[in-house]
PDB file of C-alpha atoms and ligand atoms in Angstrom:
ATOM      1  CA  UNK A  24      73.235   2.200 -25.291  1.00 87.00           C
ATOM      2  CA  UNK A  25      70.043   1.535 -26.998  1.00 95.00           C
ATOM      3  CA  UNK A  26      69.411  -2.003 -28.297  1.00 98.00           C
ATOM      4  CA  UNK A  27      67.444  -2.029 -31.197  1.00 98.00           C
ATOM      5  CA  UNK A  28      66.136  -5.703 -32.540  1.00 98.00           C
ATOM      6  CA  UNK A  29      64.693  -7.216 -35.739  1.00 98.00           C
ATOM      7  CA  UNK A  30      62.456 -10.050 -35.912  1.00 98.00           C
ATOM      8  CA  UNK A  31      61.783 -11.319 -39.456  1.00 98.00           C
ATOM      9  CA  UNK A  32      59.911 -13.268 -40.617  1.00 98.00           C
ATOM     10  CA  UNK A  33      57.007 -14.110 -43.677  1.00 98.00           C
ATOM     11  CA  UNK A  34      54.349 -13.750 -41.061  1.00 98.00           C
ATOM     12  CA  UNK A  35      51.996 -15.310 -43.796  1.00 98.00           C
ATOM     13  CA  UNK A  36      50.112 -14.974 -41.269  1.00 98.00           C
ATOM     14  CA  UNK A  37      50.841 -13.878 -37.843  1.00 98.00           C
ATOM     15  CA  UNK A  38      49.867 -16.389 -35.493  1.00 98.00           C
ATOM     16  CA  UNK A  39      49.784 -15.668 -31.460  1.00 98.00           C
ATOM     17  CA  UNK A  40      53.073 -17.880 -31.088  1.00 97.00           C
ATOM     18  CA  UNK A  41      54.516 -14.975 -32.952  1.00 98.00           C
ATOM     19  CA  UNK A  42      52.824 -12.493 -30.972  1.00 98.00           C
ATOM     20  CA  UNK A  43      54.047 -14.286 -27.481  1.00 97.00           C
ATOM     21  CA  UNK A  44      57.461 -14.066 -28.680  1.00 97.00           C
ATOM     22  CA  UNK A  45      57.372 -10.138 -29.601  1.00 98.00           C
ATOM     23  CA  UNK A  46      55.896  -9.648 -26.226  1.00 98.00           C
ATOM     24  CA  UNK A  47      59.066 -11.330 -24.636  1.00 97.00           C
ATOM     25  CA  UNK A  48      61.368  -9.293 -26.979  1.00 98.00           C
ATOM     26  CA  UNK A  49      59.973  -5.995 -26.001  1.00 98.00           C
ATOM     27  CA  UNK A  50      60.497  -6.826 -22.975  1.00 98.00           C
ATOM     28  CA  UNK A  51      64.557  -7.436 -23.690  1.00 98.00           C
ATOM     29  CA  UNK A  52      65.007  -4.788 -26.172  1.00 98.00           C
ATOM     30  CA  UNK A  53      64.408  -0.981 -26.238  1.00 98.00           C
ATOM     31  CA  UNK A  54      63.671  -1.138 -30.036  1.00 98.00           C
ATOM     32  CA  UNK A  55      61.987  -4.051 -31.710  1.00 98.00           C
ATOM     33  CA  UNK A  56      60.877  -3.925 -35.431  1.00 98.00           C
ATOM     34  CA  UNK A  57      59.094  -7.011 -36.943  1.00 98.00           C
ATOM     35  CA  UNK A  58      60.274  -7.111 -40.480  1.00 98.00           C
ATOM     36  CA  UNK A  59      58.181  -8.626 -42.742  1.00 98.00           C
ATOM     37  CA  UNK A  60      59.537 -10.104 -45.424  1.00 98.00           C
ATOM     38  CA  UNK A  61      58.346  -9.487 -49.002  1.00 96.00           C
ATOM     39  CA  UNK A  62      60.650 -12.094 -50.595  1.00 92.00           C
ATOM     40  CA  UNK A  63      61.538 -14.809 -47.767  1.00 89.00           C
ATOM     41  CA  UNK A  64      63.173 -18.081 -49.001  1.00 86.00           C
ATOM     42  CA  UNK A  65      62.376 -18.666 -52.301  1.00 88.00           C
ATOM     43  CA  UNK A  66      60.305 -21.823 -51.550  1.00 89.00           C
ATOM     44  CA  UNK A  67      58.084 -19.704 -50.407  1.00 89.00           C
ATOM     45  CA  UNK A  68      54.865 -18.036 -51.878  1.00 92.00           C
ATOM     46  CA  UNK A  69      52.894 -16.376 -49.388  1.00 95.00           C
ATOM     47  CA  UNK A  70      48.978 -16.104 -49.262  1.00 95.00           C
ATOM     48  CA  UNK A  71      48.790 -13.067 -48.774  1.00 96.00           C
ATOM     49  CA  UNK A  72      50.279 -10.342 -50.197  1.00 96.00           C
ATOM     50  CA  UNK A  73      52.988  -8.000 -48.628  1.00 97.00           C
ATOM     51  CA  UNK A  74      50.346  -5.262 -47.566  1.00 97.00           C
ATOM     52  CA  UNK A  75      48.267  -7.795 -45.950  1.00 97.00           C
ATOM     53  CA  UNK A  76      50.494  -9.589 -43.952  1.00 98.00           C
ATOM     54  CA  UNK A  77      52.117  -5.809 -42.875  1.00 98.00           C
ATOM     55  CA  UNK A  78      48.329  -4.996 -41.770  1.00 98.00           C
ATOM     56  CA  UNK A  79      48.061  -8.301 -39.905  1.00 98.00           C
ATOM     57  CA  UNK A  80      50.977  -7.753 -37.829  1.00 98.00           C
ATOM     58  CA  UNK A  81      50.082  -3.806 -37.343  1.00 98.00           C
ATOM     59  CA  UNK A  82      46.629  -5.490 -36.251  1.00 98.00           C
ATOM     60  CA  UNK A  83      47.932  -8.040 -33.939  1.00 98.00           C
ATOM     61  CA  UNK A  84      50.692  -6.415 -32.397  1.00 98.00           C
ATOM     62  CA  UNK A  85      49.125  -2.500 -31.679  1.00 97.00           C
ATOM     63  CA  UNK A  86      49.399  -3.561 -27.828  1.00 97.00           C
ATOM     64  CA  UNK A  87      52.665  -3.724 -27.551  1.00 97.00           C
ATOM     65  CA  UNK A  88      54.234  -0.127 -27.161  1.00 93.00           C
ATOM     66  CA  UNK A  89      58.273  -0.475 -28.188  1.00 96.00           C
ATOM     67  CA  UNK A  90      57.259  -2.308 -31.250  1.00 98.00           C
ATOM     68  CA  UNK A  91      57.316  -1.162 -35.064  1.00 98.00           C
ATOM     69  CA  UNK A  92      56.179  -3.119 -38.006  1.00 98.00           C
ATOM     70  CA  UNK A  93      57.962  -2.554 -41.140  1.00 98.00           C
ATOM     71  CA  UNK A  94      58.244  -4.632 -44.242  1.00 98.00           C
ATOM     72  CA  UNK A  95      61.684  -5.054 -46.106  1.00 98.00           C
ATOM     73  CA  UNK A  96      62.297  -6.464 -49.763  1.00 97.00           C
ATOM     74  CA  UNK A  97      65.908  -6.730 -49.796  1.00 97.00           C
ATOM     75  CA  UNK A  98      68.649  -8.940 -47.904  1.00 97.00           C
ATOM     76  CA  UNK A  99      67.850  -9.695 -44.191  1.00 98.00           C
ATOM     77  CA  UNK A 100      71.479  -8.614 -43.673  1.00 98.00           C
ATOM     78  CA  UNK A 101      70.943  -5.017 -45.716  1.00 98.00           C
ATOM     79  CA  UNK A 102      67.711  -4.186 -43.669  1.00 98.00           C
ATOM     80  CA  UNK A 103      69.619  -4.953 -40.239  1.00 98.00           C
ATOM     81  CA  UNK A 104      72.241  -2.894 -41.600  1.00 98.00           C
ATOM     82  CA  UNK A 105      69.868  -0.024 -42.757  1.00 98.00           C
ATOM     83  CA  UNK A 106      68.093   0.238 -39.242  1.00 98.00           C
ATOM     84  CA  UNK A 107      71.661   0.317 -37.434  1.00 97.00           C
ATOM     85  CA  UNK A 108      69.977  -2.926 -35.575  1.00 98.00           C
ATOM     86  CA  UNK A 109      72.382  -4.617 -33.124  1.00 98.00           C
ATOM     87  CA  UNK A 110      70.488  -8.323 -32.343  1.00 98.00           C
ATOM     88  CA  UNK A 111      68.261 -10.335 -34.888  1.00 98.00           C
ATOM     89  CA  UNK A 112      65.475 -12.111 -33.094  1.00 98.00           C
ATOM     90  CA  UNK A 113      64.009 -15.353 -33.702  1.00 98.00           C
ATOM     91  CA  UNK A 114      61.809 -18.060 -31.942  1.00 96.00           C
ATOM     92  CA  UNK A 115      62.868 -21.913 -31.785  1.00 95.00           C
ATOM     93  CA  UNK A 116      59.693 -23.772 -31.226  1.00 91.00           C
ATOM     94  CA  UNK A 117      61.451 -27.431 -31.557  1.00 88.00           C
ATOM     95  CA  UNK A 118      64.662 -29.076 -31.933  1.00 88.00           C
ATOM     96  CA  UNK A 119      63.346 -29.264 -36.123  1.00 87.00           C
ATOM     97  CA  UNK A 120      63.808 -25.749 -35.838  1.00 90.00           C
ATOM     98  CA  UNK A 121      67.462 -25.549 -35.304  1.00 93.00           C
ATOM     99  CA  UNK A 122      68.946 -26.645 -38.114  1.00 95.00           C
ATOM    100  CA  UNK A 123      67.657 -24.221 -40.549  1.00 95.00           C
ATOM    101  CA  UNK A 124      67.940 -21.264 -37.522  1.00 97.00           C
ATOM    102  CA  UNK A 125      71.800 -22.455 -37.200  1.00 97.00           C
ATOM    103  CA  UNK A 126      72.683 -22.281 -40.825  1.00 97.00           C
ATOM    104  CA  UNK A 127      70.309 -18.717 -41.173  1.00 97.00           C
ATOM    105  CA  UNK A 128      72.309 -17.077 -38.068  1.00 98.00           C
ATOM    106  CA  UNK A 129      75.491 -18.407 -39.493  1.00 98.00           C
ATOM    107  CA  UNK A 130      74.782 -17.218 -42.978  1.00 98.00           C
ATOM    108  CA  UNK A 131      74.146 -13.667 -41.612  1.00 98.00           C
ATOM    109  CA  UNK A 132      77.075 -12.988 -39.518  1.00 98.00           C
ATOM    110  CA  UNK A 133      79.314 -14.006 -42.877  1.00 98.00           C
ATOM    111  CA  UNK A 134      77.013 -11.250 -44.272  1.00 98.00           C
ATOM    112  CA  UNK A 135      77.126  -8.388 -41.488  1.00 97.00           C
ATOM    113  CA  UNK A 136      79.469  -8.028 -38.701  1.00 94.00           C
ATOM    114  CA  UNK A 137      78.533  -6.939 -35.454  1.00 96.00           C
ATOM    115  CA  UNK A 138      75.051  -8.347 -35.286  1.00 98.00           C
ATOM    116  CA  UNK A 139      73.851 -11.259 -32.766  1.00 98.00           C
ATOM    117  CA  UNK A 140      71.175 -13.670 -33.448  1.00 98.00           C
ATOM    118  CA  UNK A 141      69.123 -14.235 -30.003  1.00 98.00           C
ATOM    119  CA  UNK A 142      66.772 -17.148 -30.081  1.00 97.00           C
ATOM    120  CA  UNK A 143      64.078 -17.431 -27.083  1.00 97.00           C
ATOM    121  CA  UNK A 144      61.347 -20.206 -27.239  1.00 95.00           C
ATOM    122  CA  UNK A 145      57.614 -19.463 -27.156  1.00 92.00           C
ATOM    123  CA  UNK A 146      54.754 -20.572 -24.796  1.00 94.00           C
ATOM    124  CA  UNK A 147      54.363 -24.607 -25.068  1.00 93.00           C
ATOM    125  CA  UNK A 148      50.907 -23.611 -25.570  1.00 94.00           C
ATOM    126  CA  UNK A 149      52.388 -22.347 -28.917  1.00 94.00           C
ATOM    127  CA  UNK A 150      54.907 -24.784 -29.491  1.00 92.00           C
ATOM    128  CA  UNK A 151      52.786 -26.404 -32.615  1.00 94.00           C
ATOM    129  CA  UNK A 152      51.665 -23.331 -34.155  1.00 96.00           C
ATOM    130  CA  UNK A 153      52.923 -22.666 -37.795  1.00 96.00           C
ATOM    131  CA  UNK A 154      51.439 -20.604 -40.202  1.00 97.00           C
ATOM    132  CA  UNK A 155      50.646 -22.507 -42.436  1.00 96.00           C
ATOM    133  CA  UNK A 156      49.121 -25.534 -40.360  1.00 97.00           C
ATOM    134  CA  UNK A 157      46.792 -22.419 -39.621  1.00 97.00           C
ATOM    135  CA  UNK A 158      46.374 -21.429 -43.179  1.00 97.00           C
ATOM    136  CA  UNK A 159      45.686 -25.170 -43.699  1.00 96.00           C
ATOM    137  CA  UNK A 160      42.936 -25.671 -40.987  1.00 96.00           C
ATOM    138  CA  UNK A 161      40.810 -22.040 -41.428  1.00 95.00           C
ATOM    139  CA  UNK A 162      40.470 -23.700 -45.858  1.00 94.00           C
ATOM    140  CA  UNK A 163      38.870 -26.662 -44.920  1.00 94.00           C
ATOM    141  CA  UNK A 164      36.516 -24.458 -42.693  1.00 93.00           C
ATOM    142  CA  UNK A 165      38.629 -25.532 -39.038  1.00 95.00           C
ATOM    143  CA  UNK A 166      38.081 -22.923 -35.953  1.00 96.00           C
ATOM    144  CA  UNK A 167      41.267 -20.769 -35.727  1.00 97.00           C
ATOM    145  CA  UNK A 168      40.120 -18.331 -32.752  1.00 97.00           C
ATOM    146  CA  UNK A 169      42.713 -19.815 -30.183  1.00 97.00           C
ATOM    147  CA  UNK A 170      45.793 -19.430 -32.728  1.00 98.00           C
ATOM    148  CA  UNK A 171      45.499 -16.292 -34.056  1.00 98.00           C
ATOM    149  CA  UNK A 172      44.025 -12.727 -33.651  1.00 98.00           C
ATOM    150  CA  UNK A 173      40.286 -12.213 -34.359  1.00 98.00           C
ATOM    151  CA  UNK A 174      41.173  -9.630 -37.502  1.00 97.00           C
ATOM    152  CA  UNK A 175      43.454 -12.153 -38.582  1.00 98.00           C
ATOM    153  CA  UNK A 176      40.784 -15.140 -38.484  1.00 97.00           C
ATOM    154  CA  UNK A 177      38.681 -13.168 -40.206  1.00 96.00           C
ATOM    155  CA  UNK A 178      41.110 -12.477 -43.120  1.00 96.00           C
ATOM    156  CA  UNK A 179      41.835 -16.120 -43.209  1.00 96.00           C
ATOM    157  CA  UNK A 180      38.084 -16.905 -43.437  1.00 94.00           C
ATOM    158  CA  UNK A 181      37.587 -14.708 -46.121  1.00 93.00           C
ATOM    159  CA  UNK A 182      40.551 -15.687 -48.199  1.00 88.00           C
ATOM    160  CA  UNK A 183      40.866 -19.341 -48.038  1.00 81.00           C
ATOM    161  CA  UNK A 184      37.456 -21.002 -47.063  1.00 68.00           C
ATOM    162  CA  UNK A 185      36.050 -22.784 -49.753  1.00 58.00           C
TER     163      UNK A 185
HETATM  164  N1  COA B  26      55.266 -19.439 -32.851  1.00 75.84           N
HETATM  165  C1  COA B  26      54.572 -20.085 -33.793  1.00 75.84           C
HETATM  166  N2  COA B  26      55.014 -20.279 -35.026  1.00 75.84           N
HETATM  167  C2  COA B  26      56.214 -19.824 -35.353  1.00 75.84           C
HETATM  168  C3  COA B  26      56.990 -19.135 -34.421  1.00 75.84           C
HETATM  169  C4  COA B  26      56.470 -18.945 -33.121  1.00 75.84           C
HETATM  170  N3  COA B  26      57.137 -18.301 -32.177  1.00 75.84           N
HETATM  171  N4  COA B  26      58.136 -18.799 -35.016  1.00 75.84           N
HETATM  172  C5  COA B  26      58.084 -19.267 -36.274  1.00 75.84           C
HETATM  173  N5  COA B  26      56.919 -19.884 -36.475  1.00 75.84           N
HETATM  174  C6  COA B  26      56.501 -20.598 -37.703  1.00 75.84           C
HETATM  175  C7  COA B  26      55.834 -19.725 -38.691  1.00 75.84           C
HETATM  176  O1  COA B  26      54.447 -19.716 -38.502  1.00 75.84           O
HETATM  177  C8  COA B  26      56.253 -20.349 -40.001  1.00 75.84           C
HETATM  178  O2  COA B  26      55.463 -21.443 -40.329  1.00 75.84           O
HETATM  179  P1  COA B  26      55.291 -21.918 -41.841  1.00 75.84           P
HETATM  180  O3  COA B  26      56.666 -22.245 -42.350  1.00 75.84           O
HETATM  181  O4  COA B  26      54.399 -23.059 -41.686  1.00 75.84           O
HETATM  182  O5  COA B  26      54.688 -20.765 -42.571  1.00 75.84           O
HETATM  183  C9  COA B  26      57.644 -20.880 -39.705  1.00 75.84           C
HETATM  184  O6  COA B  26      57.660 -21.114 -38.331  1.00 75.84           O
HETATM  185  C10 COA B  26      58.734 -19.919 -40.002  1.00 75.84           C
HETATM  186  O7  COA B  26      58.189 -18.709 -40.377  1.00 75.84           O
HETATM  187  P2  COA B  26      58.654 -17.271 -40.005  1.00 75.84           P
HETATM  188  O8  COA B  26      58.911 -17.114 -38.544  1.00 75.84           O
HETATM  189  O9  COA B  26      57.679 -16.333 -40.620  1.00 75.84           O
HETATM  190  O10 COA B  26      60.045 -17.177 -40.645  1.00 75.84           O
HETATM  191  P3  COA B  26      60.517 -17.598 -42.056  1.00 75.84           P
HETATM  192  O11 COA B  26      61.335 -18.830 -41.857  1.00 75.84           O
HETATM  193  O12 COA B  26      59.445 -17.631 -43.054  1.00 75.84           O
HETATM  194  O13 COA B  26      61.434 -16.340 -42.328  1.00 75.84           O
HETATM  195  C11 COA B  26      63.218 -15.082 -43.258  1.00 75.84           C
HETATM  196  C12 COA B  26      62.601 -16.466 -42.997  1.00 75.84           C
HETATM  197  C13 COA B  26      62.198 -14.112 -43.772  1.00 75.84           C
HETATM  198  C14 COA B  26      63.811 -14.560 -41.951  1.00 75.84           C
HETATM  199  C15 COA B  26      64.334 -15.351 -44.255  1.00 75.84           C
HETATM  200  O14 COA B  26      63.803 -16.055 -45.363  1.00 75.84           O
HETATM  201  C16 COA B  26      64.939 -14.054 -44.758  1.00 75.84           C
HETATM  202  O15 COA B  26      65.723 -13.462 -44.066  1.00 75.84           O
HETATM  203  N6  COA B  26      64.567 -13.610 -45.976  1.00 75.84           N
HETATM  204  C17 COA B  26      65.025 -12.372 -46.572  1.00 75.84           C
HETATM  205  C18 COA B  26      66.022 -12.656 -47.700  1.00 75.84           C
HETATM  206  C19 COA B  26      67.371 -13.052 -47.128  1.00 75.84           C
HETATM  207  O16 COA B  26      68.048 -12.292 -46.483  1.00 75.84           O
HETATM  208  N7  COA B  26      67.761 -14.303 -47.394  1.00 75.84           N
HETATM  209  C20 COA B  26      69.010 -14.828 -46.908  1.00 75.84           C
HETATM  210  C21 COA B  26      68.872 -15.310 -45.484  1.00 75.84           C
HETATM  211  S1  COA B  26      70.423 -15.754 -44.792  1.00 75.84           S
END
């Protein structure tokens, strides 16, 4: 049986906490699309724009041969259902993370049967990474280099330094 995976996300932008954890799902899974979100939670309103954050991951994750990047703009639970994907993935950095991660796995097996959420944690050298933290540090002119890819600190430069 092949296992196919999704890992989505708003990726706004990718960060290399989110590229350790693809490289330990591609290890697990024969199939693993990132899906990248164009309308996450509504509190939400990303930096970049849907294309941007799609060429970011493309960028950041063309190593890594079982891996496709594809964005979605519909229910998590519709795209999963659309790929015929068996396993959503998702990273728990902290124990902060699990509440939300608990009530977004629960919400998505009411919505589509059939489908396990797998969690795995990332490098502790990652642990503290978060988008936007990033997004916050490369405005106010902060070296990103160790955080995120080089393509990806450039974009960031570009777009946010004042
Ligand atoms: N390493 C470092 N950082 C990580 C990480 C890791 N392994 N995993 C997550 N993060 C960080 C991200 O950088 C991000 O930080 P930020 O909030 O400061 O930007 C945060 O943790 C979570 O971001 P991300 O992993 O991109 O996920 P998300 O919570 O934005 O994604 C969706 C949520 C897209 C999965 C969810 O909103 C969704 O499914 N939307 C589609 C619509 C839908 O179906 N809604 C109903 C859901 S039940």
């Amino acid at each position: 049986m092949t296992v196919t995976a999704i890992y989505p996300g708003t990726f706004d932008p990718i960060t290399n906490g989110h590229i350790d954890l693809v490289e330990r799902g591609a290890k697990l899974f024969d199939r693993l699309i990132i899906g990248v979100a164009a309308f996450p939670s509504p509190s939400k309103k990303p930096a970049f724009s849907n294309e941007e954050r799609l060429e970011m991951a493309r960028t950041a994750l063309a190593h890594v041969p079982n891996v496709e990047v594809t964005g979605f703009d519909t229910l998590l639970a519709h795209f999963v259902a659309a790929e015929n994907a068996q396993v959503i993935l998702r990273g728990l950095r902290a124990v902060s993370d699990f509440e939300y991660e608990f009530q977004l796995a629960s919400m998505n097996r009411q919505l589509i049967e059939n489908v396990e959420t797998v969690f795995l944690t990332p490098s502790e050298q990652y642990a503290f990474i978060s988008s936007s933290l990033v997004r916050e540090v490369a405005a106010l002119g902060g070296n990103v280099d160790k955080f995120v890819h080089p393509q990806v600190a450039e974009a960031l430069a570009a777009r946010l330094q004042k």
